[in-house]
Coordinates of C-alpha atoms in Angstrom, one line a residue:
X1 CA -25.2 33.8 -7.4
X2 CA -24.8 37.9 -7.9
X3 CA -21.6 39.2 -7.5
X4 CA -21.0 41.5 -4.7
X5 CA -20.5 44.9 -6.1
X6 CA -19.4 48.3 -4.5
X7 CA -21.3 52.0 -5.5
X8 CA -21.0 55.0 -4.3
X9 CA -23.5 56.8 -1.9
X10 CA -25.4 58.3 -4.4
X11 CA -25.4 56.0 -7.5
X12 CA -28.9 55.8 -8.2
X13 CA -29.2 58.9 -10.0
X14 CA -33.3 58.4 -9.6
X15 CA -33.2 58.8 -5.9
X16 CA -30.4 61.5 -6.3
X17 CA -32.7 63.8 -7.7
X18 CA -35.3 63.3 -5.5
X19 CA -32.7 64.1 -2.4
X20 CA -32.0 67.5 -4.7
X21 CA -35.5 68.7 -5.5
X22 CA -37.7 67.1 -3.5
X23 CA -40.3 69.9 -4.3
X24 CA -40.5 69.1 -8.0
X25 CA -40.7 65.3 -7.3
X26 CA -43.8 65.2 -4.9
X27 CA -45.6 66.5 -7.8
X28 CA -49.3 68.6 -5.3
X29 CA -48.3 70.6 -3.3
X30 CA -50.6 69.6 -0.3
X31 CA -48.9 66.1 -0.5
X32 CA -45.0 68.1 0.2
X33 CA -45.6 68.6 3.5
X34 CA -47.0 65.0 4.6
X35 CA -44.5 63.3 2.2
X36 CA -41.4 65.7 4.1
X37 CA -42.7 64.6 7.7
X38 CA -43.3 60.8 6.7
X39 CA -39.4 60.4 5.2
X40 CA -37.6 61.6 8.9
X41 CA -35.8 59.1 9.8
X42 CA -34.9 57.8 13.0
X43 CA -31.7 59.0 14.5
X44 CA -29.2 56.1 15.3
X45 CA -30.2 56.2 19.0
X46 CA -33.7 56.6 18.3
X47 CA -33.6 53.9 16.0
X48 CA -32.0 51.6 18.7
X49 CA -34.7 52.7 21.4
X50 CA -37.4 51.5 18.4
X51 CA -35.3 48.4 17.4
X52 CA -35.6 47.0 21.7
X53 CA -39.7 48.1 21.4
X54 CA -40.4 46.2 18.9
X55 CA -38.2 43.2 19.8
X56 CA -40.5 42.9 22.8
X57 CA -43.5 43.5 21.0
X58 CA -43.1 40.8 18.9
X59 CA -42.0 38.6 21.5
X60 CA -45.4 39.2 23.2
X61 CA -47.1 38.8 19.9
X62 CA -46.1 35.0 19.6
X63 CA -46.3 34.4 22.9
X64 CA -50.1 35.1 22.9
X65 CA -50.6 33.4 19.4
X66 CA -48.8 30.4 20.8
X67 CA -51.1 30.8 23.8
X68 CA -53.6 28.9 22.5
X69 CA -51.8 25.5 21.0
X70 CA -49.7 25.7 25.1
X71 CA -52.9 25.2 26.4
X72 CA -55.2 23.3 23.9
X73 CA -55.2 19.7 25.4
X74 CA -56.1 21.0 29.1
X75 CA -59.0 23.2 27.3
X76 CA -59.6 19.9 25.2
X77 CA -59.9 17.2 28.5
X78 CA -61.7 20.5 30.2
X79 CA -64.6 21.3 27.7
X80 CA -64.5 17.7 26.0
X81 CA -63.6 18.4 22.4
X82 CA -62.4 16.2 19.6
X83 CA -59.9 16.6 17.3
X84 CA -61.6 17.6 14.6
X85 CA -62.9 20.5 17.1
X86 CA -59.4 21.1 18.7
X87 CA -58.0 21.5 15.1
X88 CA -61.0 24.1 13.9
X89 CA -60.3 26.4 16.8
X90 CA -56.9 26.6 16.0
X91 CA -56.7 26.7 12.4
X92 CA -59.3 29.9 12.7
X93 CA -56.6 32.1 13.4
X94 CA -55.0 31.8 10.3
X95 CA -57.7 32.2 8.5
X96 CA -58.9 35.4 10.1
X97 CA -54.6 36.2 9.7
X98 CA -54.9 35.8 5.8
X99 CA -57.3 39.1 5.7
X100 CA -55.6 42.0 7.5
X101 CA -52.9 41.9 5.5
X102 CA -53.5 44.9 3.0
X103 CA -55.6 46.4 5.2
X104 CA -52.7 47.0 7.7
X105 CA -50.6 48.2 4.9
X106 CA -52.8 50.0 3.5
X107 CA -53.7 52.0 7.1
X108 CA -49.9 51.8 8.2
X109 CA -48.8 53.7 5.0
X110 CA -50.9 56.4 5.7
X111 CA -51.5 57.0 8.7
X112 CA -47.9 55.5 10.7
X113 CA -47.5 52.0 11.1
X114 CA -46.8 52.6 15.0
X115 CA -50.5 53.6 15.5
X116 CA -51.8 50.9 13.5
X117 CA -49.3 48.4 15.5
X118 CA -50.1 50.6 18.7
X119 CA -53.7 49.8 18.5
X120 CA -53.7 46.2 17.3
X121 CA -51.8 45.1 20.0
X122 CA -54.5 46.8 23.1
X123 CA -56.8 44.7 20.8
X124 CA -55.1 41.3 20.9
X125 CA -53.7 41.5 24.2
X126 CA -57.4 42.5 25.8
X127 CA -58.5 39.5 23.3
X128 CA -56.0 37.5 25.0
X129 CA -56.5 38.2 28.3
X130 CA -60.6 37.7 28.5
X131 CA -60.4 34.5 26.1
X132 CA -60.3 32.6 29.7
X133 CA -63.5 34.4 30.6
X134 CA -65.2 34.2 27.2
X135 CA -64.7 30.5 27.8
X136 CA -66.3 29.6 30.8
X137 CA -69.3 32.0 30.8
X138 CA -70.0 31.0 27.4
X139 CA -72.7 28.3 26.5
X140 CA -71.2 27.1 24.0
X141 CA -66.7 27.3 24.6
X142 CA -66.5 25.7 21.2
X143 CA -67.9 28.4 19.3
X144 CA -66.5 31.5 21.4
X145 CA -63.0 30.2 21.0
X146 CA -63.0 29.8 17.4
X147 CA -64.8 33.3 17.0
X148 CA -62.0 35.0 19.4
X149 CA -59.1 32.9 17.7
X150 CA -60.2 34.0 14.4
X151 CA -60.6 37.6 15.4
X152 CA -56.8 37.6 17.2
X153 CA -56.1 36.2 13.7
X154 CA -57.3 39.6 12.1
X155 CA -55.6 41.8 14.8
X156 CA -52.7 40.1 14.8
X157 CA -52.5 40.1 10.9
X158 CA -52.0 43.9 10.9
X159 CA -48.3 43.6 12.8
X160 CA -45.7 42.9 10.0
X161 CA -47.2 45.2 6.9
X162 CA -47.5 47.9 10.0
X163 CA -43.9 47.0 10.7
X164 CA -42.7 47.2 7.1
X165 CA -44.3 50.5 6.5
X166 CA -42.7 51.8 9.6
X167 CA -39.5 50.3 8.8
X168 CA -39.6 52.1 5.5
X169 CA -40.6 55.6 6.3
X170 CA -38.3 55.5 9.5
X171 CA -35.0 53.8 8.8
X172 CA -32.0 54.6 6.6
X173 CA -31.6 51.5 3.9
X174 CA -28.4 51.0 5.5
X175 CA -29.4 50.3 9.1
X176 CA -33.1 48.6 7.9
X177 CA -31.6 44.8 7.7
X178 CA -30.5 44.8 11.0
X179 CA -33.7 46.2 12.7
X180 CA -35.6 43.4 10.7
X181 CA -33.6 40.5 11.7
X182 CA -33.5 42.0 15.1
X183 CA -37.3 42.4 15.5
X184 CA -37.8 39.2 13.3
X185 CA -35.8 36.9 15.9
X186 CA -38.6 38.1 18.5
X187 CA -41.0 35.5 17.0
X188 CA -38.2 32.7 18.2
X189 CA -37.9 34.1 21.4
X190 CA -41.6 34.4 22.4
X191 CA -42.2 30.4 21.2
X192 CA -39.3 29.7 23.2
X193 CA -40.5 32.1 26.2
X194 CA -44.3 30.8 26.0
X195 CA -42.7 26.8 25.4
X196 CA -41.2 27.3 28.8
X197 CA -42.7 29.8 31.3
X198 CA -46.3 28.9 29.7
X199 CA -45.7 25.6 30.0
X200 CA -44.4 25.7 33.8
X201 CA -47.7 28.2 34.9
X202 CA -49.8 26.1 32.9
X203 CA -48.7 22.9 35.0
X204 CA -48.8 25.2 38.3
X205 CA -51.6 27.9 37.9
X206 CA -53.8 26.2 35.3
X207 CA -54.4 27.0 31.6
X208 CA -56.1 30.4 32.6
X209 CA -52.8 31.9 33.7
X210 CA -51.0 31.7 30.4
X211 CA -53.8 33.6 29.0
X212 CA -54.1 36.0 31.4
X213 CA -49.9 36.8 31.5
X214 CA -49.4 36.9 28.1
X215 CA -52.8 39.5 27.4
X216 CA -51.8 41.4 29.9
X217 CA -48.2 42.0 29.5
X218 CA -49.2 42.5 25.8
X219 CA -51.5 45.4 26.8
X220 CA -48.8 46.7 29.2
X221 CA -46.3 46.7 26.5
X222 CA -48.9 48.8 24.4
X223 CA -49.5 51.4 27.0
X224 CA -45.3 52.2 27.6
X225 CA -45.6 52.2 23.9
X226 CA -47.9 55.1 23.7
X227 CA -47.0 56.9 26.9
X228 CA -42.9 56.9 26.8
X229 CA -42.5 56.5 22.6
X230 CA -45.4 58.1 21.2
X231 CA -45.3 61.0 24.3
X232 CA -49.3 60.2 24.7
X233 CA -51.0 61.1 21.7
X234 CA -53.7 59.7 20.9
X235 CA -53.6 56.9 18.5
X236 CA -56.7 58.5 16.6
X237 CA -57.1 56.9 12.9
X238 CA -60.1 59.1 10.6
X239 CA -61.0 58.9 7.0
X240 CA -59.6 62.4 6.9
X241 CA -56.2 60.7 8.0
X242 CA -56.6 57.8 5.2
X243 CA -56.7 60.5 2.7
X244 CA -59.8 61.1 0.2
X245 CA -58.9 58.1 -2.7
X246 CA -62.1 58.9 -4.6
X247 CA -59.9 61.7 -7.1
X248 CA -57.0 59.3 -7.3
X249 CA -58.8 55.9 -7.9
X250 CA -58.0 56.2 -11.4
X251 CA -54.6 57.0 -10.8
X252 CA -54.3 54.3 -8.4
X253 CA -55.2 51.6 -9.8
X254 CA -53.2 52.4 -13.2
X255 CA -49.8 52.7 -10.4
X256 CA -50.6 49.8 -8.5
X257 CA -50.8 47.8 -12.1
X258 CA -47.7 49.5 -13.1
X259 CA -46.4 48.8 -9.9
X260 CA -47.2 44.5 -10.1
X261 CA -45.7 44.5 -13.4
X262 CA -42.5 45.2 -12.5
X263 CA -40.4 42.2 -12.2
X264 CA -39.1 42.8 -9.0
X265 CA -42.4 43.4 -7.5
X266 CA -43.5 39.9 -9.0
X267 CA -40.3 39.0 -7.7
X268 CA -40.3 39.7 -4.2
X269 CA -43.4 38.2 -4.2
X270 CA -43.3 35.0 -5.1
X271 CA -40.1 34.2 -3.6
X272 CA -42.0 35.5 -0.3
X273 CA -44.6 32.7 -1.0
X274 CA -42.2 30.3 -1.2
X275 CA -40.2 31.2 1.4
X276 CA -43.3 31.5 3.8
X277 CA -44.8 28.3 2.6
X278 CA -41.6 26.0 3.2
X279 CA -41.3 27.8 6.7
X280 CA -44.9 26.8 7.6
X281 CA -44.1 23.2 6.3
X282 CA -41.0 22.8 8.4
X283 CA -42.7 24.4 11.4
X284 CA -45.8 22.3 11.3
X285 CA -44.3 18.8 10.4
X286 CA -41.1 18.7 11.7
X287 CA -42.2 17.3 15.7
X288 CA -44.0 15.0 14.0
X289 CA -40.8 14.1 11.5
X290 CA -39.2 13.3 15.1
X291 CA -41.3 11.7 16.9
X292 CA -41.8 9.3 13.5
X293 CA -38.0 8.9 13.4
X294 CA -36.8 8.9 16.4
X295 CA -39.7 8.0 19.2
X296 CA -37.8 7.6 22.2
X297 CA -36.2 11.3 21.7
X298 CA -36.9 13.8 24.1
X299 CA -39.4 16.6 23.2
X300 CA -37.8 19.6 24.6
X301 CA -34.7 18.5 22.5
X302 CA -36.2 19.3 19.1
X303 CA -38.2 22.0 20.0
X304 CA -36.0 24.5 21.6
X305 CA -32.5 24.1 20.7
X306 CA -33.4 24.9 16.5
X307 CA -35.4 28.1 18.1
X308 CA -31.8 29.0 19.8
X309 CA -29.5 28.8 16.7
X310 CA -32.4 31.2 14.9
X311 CA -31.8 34.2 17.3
X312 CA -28.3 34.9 16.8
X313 CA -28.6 33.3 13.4
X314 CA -31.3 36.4 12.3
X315 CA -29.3 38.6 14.6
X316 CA -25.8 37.7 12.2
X317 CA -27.9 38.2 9.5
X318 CA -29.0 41.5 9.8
X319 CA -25.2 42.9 11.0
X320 CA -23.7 41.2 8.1
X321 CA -26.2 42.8 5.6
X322 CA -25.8 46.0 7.3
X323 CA -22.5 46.1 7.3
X324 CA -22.0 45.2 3.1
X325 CA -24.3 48.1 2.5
X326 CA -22.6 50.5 5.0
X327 CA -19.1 49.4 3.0
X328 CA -20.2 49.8 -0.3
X329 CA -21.5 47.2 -1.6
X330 CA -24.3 47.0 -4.2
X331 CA -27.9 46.9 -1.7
X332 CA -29.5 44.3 -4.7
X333 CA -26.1 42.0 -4.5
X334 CA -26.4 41.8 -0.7
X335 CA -30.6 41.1 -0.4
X336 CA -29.7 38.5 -3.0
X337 CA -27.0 36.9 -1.1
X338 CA -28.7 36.6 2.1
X339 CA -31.6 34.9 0.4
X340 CA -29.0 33.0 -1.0
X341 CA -27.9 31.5 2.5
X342 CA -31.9 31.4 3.4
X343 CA -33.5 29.1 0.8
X344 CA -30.4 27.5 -1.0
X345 CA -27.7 26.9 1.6
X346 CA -30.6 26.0 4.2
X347 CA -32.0 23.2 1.4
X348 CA -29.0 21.6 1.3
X349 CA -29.3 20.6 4.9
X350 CA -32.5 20.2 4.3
X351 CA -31.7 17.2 1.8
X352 CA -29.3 16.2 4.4
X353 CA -32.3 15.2 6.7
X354 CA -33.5 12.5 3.8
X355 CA -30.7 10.0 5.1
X356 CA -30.0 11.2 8.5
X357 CA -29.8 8.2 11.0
X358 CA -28.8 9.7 14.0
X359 CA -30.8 12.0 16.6
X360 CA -28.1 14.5 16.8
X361 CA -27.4 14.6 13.1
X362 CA -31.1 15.0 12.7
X363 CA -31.0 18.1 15.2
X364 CA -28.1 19.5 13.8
X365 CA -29.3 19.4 10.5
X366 CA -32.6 20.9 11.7
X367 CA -30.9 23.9 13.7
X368 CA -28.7 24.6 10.6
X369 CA -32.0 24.9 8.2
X370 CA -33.9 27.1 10.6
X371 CA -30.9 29.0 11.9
X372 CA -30.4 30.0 7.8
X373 CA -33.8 30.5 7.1
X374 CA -33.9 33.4 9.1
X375 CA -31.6 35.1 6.6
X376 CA -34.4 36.1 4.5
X377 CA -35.5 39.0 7.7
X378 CA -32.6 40.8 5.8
X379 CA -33.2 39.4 2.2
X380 CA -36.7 39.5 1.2
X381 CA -38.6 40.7 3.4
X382 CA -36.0 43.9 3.3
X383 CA -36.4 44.2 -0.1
X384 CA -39.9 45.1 -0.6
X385 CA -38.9 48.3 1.1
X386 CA -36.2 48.9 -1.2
X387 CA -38.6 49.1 -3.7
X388 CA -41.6 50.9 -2.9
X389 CA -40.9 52.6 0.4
X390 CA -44.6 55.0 0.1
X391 CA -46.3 51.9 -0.3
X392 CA -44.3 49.0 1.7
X393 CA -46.8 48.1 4.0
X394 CA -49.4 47.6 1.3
X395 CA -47.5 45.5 -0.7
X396 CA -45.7 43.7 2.6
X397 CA -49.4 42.6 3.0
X398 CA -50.4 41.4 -0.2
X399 CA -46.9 39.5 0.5
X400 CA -47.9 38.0 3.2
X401 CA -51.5 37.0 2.1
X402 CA -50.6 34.9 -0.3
X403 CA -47.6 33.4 1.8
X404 CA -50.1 32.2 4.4
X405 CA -52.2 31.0 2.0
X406 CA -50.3 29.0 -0.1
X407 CA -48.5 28.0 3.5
X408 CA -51.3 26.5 4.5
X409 CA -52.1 24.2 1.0
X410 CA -48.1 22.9 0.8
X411 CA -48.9 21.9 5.1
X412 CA -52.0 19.9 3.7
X413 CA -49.7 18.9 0.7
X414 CA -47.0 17.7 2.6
X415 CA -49.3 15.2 4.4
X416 CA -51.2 13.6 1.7
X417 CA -47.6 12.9 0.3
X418 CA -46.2 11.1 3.6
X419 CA -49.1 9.3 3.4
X420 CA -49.0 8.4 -0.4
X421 CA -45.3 7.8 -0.3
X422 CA -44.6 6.3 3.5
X423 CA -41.0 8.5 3.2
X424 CA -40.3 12.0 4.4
X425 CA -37.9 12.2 1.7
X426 CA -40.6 13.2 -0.4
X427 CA -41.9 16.1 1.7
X428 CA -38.2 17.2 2.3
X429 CA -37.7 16.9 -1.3
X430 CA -41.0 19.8 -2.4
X431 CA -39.1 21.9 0.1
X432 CA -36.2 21.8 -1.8
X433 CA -37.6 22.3 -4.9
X434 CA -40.0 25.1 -3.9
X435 CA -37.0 27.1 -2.1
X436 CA -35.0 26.9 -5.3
X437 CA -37.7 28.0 -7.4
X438 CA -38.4 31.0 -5.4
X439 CA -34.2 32.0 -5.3
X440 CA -34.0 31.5 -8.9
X441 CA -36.6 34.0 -9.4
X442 CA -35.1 36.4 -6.9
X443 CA -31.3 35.8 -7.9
X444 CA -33.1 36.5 -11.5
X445 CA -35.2 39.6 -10.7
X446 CA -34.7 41.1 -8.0
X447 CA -33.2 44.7 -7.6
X448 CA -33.1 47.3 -5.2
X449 CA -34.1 50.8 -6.9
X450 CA -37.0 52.2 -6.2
X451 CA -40.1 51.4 -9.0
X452 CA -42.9 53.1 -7.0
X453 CA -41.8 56.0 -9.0
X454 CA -43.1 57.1 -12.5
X455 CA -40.0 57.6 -14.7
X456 CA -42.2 57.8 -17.7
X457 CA -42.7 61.5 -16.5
X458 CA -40.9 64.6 -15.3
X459 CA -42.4 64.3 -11.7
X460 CA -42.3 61.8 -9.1
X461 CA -45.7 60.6 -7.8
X462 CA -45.8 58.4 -4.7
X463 CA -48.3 55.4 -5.2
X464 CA -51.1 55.7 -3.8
X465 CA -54.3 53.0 -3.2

């Protein structure tokens, strides 16, 4: 593991001479005053304001994702679909997920990631909100709700790149773990809020309530956005905004490969996929791990009290990384040590689950492995700003992309093994081995100066796609 290591303020001397001659280091002159604007970064108090905002908005975000798996069975018994058609309308969303991605970093890196997020969410909360109508004044439910999950799949796919590209462009290295973790723990807290409250109006009010809350609220949310954050302006996103690409293409594309042959890059990258992909695993297999295990255990046990220890788990996180960087301490050395806590202490407990014989042990060890997991909001998924702050969002995306997609084989993985094998210590076992892999590479590779710069030249030139 890295050795912790203090620097001064200004010890990169790359980034140094950007701070003193930021003229010479844009490179055009039309691109000074947009690049000037974009790097302002939120005030402490501003920052705070932002940190509570998006907090909720994520919050909302899960809790009309999660919308849809609440209220599944009732929509199941009410429109009389199988299994088979249960588990297509569900697994559209991700699909439609996988391919927003870049496109939402891409947008979100020029234009503001707030407008991008600004707009996605009036998309998916309105999506939300009429999927209760879509479904009964639809001939066919089957195929309306597996067209609208997919679609809240591609709306909701823009959030984190948007996020990371405003993180970047906003907030001071120092202070950007903290607002991560923070707005990272709001995907615990809206499961948790949408396991109970959803659950209580869906018994009470019927399935259509939990849609219509949680679009709502979600379009509410949007609205104070605009109105008390963004002072009312319009959201308004025009190829003019995008910039024109067609001069730069061949500039471009000879950054971006510059760019993904850099080792961190690769880096950050693949210990993202792994990351994401033993997360989906544990998420998606771990009721059933229960309810194999231990079948007379009570549901609510196992799927709320890991959810707890992961809020003020990513919450510690983000402090502690904060504070190392605000003391001193090398920013590569602390991104590598939180990752350190997220995929190799957590796979210790994971391991631990192999010859757990106990309910409570079995918990326990489940709430430690989640509640480290979420270490990686200030290792990781930090890092990619680090590195290419004009370009985060982008390259949060392609991040992302290939995390859900390879999230989605290790899930369909992980089943044919239980099934080969008849042991979860098999399946607990990949995780192990894929979560080392992917810190290995990071504890290897990873650093934390900026690469989306082209030393090979006198000027600075910002990567463009």
């Amino acid at each position: 593991m890295a050795i912790l290591q203090k620097h001064g303020k200004n010890s990169c001397p790359d980034l140094a001479s950007i701070k003193e001659n930021p003229a010479d280091n844009i490179g055009q002159a039309g691109s000074q005053k947009k690049w000037a604007e974009s790097s302002q970064n939120w005030t402490r108090p501003v920052a705070r304001i932002w940190t509570v905002v998006l907090l909720l908005g994520t919050c909302l975000l899960y809790c009309a994702r999660v919308a849809m798996p609440i209220c599944a069975v009732s929509m199941a018994e009410r429109f009389t679909w199988s299994k088979r058609e249960t588990g297509m309308v569900l697994g559209s969303f991700f699909w439609g997920y996988c391919f927003t991605q870049v496109l939402g970093g891409y947008v979100s890196d020029r234009v503001g990631g707030e407008k991008v997020m600004l707009l996605s969410a009036a998309a998916w909360g309105a999506m939300t909100a009429f999927t209760p109508i879509l479904a009964h004044f639809c001939s066919q439910p089957i195929v309306s709700m597996t067209i609208s999950r997919f679609l809240m799949g591609l709306l909701q796919g823009v959030h984190y790149p948007s996020l990371a590209s405003l993180c970047s462009q906003k907030v001071v290295e120092s202070e950007r773990g903290f607002l991560m973790s923070t707005v990272g723990s709001g995907s615990y807290l809206g499961t948790l809020v949408i396991g109970g409250i959803g659950s209580l109006m869906l018994d009470l009010y019927g399935w259509e309530s939990v849609f219509y809350v949680s679009g709502l609220l979600s379009v509410l949310w949007a609205y104070c956005m605009w109105k008390y954050l963004l002072k009312g302006e319009g959201p308004i996103i025009t190829l003019e905004s995008l910039g024109s690409a067609g001069t730069q293409s061949k500039l471009s594309k000879r950054n971006w490969l510059r760019l993904f042959r850099q080792p961190a890059v690769c880096a950050v990258i693949i210990t993202h996929l792994c990351t994401a992909s033993t997360f989906f695993t544990l998420l998606s297999w771990l009721p059933t791990f229960f309810k194999d295990t231990f079948p007379d255990a009570k549901g609510w046990v196992f799927n709320v009290i890991p959810w707890f220890v992961a809020i003020p788990s990513s919450l510690f996180s983000g402090c502690l990384s904060d504070h190392l960087i605000s003391q001193g301490f090398d920013t590569a050395s602390v991104r590598k040590l939180m990752q350190f806590f997220s995929m190799g202490v957590s796979s210790v407990f994971t391991l631990f689950l192999c010859g757990t014989t106990t309910f409570p042990t079995a918990v326990a060890f489940v709430s430690a492995t989640m509640g480290l997991t979420t270490f990686s909001h200030s290792g990781v998924s930090v890092n990619v700003q680090d590195l290419a702050p004009s370009c985060a969002g982008a390259l949060f995306g392609v991040m992302n992309t290939c995390g859900a997609f390879t999230g989605v084989i290790m899930v369909y993985f992980s089943g044919y093994l239980i099934e080969a094998t008849g042991s979860w210590a098999s399946v607990f076992g990949l995780i192990t081995v894929v979560n080392l892999l992917g810190l290995g590479t990071f504890l290897s590779f990873a650093e934390a100066r900026r690469v989306d710069i082209d030393l090979a030249k006198g000027r600075y030139h910002n990567i463009h796609i």
